[in-house]
Short mmCIF file of C-alpha atoms in Angstrom, two decimals:
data_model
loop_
_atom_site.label_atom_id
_atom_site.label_comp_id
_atom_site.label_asym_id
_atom_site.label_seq_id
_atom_site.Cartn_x
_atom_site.Cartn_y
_atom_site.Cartn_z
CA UNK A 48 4.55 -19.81 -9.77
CA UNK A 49 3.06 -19.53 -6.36
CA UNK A 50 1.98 -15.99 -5.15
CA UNK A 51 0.70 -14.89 -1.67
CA UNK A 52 -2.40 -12.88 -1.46
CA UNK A 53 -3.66 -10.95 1.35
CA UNK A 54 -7.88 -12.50 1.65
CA UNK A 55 -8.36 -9.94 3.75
CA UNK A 56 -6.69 -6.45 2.20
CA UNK A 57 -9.16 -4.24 0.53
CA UNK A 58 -12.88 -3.00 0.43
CA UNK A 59 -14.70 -5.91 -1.09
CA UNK A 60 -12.24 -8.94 1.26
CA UNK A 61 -12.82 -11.92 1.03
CA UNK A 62 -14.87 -12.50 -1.56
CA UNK A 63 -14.03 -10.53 -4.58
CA UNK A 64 -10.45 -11.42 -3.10
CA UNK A 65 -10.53 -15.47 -3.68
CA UNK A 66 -13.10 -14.94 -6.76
CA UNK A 67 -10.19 -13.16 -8.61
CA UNK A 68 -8.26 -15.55 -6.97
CA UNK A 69 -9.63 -18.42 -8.34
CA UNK A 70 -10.02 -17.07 -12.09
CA UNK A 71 -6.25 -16.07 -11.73
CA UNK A 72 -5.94 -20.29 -11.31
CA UNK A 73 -7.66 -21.11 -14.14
CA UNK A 74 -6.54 -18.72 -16.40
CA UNK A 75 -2.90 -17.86 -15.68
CA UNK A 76 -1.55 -21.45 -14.16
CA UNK A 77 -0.67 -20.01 -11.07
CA UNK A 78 -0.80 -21.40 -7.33
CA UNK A 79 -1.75 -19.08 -4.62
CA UNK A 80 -1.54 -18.81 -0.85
CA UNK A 81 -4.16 -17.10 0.66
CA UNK A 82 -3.36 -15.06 4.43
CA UNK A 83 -6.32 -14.37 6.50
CA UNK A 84 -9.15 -15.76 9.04
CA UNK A 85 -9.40 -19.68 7.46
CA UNK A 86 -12.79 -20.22 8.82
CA UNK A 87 -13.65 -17.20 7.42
CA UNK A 88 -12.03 -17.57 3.73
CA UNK A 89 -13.85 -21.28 3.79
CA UNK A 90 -17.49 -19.82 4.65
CA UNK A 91 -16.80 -17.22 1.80
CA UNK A 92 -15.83 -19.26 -1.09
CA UNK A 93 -18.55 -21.59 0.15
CA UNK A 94 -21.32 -18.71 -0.25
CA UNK A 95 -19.99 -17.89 -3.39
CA UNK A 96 -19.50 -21.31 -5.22
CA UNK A 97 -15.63 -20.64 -5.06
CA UNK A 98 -13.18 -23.32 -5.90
CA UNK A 99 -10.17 -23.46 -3.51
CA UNK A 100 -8.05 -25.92 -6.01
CA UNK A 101 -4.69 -24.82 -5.79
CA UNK A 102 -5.39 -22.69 -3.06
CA UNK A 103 -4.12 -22.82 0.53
CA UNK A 104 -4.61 -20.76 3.50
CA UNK A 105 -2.14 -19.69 5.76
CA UNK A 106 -4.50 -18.73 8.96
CA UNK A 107 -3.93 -15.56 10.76
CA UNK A 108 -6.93 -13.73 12.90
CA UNK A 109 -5.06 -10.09 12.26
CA UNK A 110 -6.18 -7.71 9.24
CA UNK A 111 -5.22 -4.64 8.72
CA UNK A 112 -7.86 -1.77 8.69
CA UNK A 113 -7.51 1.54 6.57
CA UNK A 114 -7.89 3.40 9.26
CA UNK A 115 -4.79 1.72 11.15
CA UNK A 116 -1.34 3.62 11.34
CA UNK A 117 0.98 2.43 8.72
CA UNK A 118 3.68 1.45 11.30
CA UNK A 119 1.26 -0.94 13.33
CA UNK A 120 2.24 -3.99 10.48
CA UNK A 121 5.73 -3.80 12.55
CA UNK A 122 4.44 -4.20 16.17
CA UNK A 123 0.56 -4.41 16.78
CA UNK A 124 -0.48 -6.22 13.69
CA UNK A 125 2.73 -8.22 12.27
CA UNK A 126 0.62 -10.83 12.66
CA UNK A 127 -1.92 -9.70 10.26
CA UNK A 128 -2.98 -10.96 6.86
CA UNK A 129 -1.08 -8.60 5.34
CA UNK A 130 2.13 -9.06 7.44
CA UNK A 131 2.09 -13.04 7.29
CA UNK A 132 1.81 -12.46 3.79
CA UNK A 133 5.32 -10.12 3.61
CA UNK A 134 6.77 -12.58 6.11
CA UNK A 135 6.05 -15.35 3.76
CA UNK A 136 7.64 -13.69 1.21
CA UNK A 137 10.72 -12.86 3.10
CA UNK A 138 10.82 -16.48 4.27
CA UNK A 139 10.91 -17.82 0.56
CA UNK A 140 7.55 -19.60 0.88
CA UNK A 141 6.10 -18.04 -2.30
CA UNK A 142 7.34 -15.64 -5.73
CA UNK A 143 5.68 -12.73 -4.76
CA UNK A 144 2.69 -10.88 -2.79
CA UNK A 145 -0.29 -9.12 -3.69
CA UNK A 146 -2.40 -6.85 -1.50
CA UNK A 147 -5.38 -4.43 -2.13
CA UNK A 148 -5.15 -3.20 1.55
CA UNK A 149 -3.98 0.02 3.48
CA UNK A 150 -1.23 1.35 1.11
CA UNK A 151 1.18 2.96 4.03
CA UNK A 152 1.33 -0.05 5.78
CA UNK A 153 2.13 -2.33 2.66
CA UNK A 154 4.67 0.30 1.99
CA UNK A 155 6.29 0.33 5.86
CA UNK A 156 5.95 -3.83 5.83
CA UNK A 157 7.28 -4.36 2.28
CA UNK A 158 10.44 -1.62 2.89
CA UNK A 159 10.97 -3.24 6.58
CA UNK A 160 10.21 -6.83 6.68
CA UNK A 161 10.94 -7.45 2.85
CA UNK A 162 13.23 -4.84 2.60
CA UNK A 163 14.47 -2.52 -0.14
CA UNK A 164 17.02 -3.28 -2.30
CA UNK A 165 20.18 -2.34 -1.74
CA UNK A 166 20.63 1.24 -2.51
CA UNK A 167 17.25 2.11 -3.40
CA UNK A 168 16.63 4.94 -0.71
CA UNK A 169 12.51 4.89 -0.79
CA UNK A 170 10.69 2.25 -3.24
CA UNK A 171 7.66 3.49 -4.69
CA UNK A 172 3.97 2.81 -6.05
CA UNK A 173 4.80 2.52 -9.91
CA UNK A 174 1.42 2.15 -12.10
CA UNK A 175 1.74 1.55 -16.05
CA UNK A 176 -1.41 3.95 -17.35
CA UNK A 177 -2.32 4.53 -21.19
CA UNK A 178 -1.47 7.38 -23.02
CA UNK A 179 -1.91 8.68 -26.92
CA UNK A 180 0.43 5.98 -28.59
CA UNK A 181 1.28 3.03 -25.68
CA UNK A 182 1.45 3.64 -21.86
CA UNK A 183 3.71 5.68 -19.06
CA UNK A 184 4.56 4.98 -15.87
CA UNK A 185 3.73 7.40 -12.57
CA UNK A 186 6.17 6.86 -9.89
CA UNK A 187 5.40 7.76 -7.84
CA UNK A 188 1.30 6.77 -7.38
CA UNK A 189 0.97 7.51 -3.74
CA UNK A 190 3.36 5.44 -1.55
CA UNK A 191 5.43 8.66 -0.54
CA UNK A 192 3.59 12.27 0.15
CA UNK A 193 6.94 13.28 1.81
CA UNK A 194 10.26 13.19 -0.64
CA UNK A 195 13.25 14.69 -1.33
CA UNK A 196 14.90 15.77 -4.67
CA UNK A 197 17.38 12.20 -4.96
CA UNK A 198 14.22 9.76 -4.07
CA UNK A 199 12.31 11.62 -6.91
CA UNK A 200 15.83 11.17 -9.35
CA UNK A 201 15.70 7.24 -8.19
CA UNK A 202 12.20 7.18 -9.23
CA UNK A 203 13.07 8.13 -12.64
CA UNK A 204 15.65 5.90 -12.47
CA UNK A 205 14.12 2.56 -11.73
CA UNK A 206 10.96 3.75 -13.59
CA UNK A 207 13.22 4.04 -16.60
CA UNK A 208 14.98 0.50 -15.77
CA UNK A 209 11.71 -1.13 -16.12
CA UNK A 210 10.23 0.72 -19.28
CA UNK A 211 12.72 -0.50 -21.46
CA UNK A 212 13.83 -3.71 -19.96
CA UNK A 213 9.98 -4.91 -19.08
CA UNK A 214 8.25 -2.73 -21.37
CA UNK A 215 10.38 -2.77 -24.39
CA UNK A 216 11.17 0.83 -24.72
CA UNK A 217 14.51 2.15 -25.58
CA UNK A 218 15.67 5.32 -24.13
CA UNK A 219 12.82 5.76 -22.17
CA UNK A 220 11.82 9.71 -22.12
CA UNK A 221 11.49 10.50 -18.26
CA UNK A 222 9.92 13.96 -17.59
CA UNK A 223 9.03 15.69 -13.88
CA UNK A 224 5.36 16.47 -13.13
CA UNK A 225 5.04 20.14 -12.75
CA UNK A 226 2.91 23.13 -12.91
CA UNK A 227 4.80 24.43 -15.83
CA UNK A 228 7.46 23.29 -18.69
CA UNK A 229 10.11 25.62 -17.79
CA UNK A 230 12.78 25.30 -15.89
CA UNK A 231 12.57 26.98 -12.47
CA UNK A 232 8.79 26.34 -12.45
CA UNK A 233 7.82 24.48 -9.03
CA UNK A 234 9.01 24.78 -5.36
CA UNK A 235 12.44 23.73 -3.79
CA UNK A 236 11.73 20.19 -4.56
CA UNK A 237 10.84 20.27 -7.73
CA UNK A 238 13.81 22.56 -8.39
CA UNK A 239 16.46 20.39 -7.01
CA UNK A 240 14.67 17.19 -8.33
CA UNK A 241 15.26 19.07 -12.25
CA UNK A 242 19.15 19.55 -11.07
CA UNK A 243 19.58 15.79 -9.88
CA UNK A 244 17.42 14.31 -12.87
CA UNK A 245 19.93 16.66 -15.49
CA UNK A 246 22.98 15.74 -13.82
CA UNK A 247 22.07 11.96 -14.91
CA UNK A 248 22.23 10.08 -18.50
CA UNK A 249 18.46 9.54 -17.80
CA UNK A 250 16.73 10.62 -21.56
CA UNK A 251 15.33 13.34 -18.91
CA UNK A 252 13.10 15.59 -20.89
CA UNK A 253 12.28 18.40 -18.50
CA UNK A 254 8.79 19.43 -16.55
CA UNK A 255 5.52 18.09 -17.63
CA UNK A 256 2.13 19.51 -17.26
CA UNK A 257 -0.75 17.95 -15.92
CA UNK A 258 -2.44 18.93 -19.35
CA UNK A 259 0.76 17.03 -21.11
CA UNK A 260 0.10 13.71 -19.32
CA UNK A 261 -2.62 11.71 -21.36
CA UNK A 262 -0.44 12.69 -24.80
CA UNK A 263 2.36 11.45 -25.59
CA UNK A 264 4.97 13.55 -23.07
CA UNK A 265 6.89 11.21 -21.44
CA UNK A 266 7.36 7.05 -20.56
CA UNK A 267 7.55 7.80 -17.09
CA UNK A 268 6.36 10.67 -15.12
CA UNK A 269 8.05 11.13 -11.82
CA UNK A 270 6.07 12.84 -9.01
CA UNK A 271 5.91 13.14 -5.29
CA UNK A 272 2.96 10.93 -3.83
CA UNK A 273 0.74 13.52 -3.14
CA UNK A 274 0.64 14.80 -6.49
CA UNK A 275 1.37 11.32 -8.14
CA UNK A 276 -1.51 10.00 -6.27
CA UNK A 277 -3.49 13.43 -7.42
CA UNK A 278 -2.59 12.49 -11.44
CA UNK A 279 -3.72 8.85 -10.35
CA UNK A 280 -7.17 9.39 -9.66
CA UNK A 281 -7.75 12.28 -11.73
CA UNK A 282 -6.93 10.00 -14.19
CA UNK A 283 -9.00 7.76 -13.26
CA UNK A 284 -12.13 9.29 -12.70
CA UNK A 285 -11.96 11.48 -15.45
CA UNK A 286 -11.75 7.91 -17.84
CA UNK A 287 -15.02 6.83 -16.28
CA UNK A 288 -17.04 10.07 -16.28
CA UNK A 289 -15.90 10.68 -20.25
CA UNK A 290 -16.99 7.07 -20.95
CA UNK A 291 -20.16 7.54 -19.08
CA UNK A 292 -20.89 10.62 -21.34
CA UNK A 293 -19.80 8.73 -24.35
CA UNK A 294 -22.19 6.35 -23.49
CA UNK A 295 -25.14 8.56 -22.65
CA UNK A 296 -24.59 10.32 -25.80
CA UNK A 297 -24.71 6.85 -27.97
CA UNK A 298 -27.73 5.58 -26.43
CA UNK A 299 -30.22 8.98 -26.74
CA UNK A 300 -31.83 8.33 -30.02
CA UNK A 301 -31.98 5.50 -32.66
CA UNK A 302 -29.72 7.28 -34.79
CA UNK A 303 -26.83 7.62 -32.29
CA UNK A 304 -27.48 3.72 -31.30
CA UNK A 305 -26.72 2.99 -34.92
CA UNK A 306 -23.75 4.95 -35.46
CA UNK A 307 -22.39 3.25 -31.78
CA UNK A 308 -23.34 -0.11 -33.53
CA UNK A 309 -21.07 0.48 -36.34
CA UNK A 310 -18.12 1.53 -34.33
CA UNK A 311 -18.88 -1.03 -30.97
CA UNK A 312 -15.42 -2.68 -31.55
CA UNK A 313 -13.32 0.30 -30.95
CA UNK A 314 -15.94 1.61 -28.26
CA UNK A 315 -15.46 -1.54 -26.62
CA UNK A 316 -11.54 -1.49 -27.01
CA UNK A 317 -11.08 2.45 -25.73
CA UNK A 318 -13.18 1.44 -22.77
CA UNK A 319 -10.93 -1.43 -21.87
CA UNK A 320 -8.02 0.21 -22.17
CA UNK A 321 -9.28 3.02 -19.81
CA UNK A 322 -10.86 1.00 -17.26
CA UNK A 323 -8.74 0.59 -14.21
CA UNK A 324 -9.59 -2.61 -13.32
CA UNK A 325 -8.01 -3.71 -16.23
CA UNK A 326 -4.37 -2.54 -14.73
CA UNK A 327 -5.20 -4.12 -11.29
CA UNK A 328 -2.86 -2.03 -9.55
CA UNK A 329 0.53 -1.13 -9.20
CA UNK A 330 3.94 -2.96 -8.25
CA UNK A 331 6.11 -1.61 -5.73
CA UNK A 332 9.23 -0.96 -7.30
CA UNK A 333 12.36 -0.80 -5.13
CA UNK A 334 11.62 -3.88 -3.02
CA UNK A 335 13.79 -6.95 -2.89
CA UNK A 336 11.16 -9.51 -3.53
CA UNK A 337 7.91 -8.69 -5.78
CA UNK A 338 5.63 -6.88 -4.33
CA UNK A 339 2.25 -5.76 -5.98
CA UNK A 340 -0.42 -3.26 -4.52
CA UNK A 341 -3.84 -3.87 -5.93
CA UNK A 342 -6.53 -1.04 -5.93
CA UNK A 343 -8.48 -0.77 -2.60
CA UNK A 344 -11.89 -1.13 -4.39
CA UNK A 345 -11.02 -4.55 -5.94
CA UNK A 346 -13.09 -6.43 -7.68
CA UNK A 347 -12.66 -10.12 -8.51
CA UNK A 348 -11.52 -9.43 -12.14
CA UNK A 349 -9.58 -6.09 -10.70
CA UNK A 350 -7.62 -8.96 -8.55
CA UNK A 351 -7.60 -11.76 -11.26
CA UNK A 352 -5.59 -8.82 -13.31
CA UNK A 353 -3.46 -7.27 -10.18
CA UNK A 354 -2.45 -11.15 -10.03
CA UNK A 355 -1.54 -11.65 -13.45
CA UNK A 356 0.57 -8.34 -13.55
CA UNK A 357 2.32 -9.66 -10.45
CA UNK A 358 3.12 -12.81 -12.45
CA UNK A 359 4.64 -10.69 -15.72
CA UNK A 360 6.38 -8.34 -13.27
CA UNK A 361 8.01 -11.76 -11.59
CA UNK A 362 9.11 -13.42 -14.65
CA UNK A 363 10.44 -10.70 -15.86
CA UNK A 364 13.26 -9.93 -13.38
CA UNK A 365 12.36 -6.51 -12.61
CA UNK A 366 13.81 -6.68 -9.49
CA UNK A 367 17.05 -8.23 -10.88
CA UNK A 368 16.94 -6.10 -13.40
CA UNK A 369 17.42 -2.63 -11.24
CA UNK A 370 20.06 -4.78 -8.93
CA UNK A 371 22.18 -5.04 -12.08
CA UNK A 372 21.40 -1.73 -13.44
CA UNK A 373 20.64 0.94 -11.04
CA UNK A 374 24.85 1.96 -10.31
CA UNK A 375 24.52 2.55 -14.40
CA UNK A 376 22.90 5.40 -14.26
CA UNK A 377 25.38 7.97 -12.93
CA UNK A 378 23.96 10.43 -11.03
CA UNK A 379 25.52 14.30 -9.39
CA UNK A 380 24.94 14.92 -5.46
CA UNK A 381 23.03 11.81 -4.77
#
């Protein structure tokens, strides 16, 4: 498999960029194209003692900055790292793409050079996150602050495609982030988004709480972006302050350093599972081609992992997958 990655998308490009990018070669058998500055991308992996086997570089002097409006991959900066790399994937030059850069303009390029796939009306930033027994998905994780009510039922809908044909679970339970579990709880959107997600043979389960989220609620939680992206981090940060306690709390005397002895395994195993490097990221579900969006703070093993998520979410015909299933799922008004 041969997968383009942007050298030059994120906070820690290149460097943690073609690190993970080089144990992604060696572990997962995979070929990669790397977009960016070449002279650049060569002095890196020189400084760091990186191997470029199986690599190649596709040069491009563009990158695109987070500060830069989301529309400039279309016109200013097409010819960035991050645009050459969803132009290469248009083109048929590699399987898929992975970025960790500016998430609106991945979005814009992926939906408008890529494209969508045919009567998906917004795709969306779809993260797989642990929860009591197994994991949910969040779409949507911060691709789209502005919605309406039928993107937010299509979210459910392709989120619930790729739980159970990816993921394994049948009758996937799809619930709608809320601030309250009854039914007219929320605003206008939220309120039309419950209508549209009832009037489909989605296993729709109603509103969730934010409280609701970590247990065992739902096996995909459809949001806006804003608030998806809200859940997201919260999530996030509150997994690596609790672990930090957990920590502190194991290592104040020698009695607690015993006890954490005993249990280290399952220590070890809770803090993998929480760690959000370990999930890499987040594809972009409603895109014709595979598209993946790493997290902005990449590491090299954050990127090794985005990379080898981008390879399950290829070979198992997501995309394909939604194509053939999507008109299934009969929906009212939309």
């Amino acid at each position: 498999m041969k997968i383009i990655v942007d050298a030059f998308g994120g906070d820690n490009a290149p460097s943690e960029i073609i690190k993970g990018c080089q144990q992604a070669v060696e572990e997962y058998d995979v070929d990669i194209i790397l977009t960016g500055n070449r002279e650049l991308i060569e002095k890196s992996a020189e400084e760091n003692s990186v191997s470029l086997d199986r690599m190649s570089i596709v040069h491009t002097e563009g990158v695109i900055t987070p500060d830069d409006e989301s529309t400039y991959i279309l016109k200013e900066k097409r010819d960035s790292s991050m645009g050459k790399g969803l132009e290469l994937l248009k083109s048929g030059e590699g399987d898929a793409f992975v970025s960790a850069g500016n998430s609106g303009a991945l979005l814009v390029g992926s939906s408008m050079i890529v494209k969508r796939i045919k009567g998906v009306k917004r795709a969306a930033f779809a993260p797989v996150m642990p929860k009591r027994n197994g994991c949910f998905m969040l779409a949507d994780g911060g691709a789209n602050v502005d919605v309406r009510a039928d993107m937010l039922c299509q979210f459910g809908i392709m989120g619930s495609i790729y739980m159970e044909k990816v993921m394994g679970i049948k009758n996937p339970r799809v619930g709608l982030a809320n601030v309250g579990t009854e039914e007219h709880k929320g605003g206008v959107l939220q309120n039309d988004a419950y209508r549209l997600l009832s009037g489909t043979n989605l296993n729709f389960v109603g509103n969730i709480e934010g409280r609701d989220v970590p247990g065992d609620a739902c096996d995909v939680l459809v949001a806006d972006g804003f608030s998806g992206n809200l859940i997201l981090k919260t999530y996030e940060g509150a997994a690596i302050e609790i672990m930090a306690r957990i920590k502190a709390i194991f290592g104040k005397n020698i009695k607690n350093k015993i006890a954490a002895a005993m249990i280290m395994g399952d220590l070890k195993g809770l803090a993998k599972e929480m760690d959000y490097h370990e999930y890499g990221g987040a594809p972009i579900i409603g895109i014709s081609r595979p598209v993946f969006k790493a997290h902005g703070s990449s590491k090299a093993r954050t990127m090794k992992n985005a990379i080898k998520l981008t390879k399950q979410f290829t070979q198992a015909n997501v995309i394909n997958e939604i194509e053939k299933n999507i008109s299934i799922y009969k929906t009212e008004n939309i």
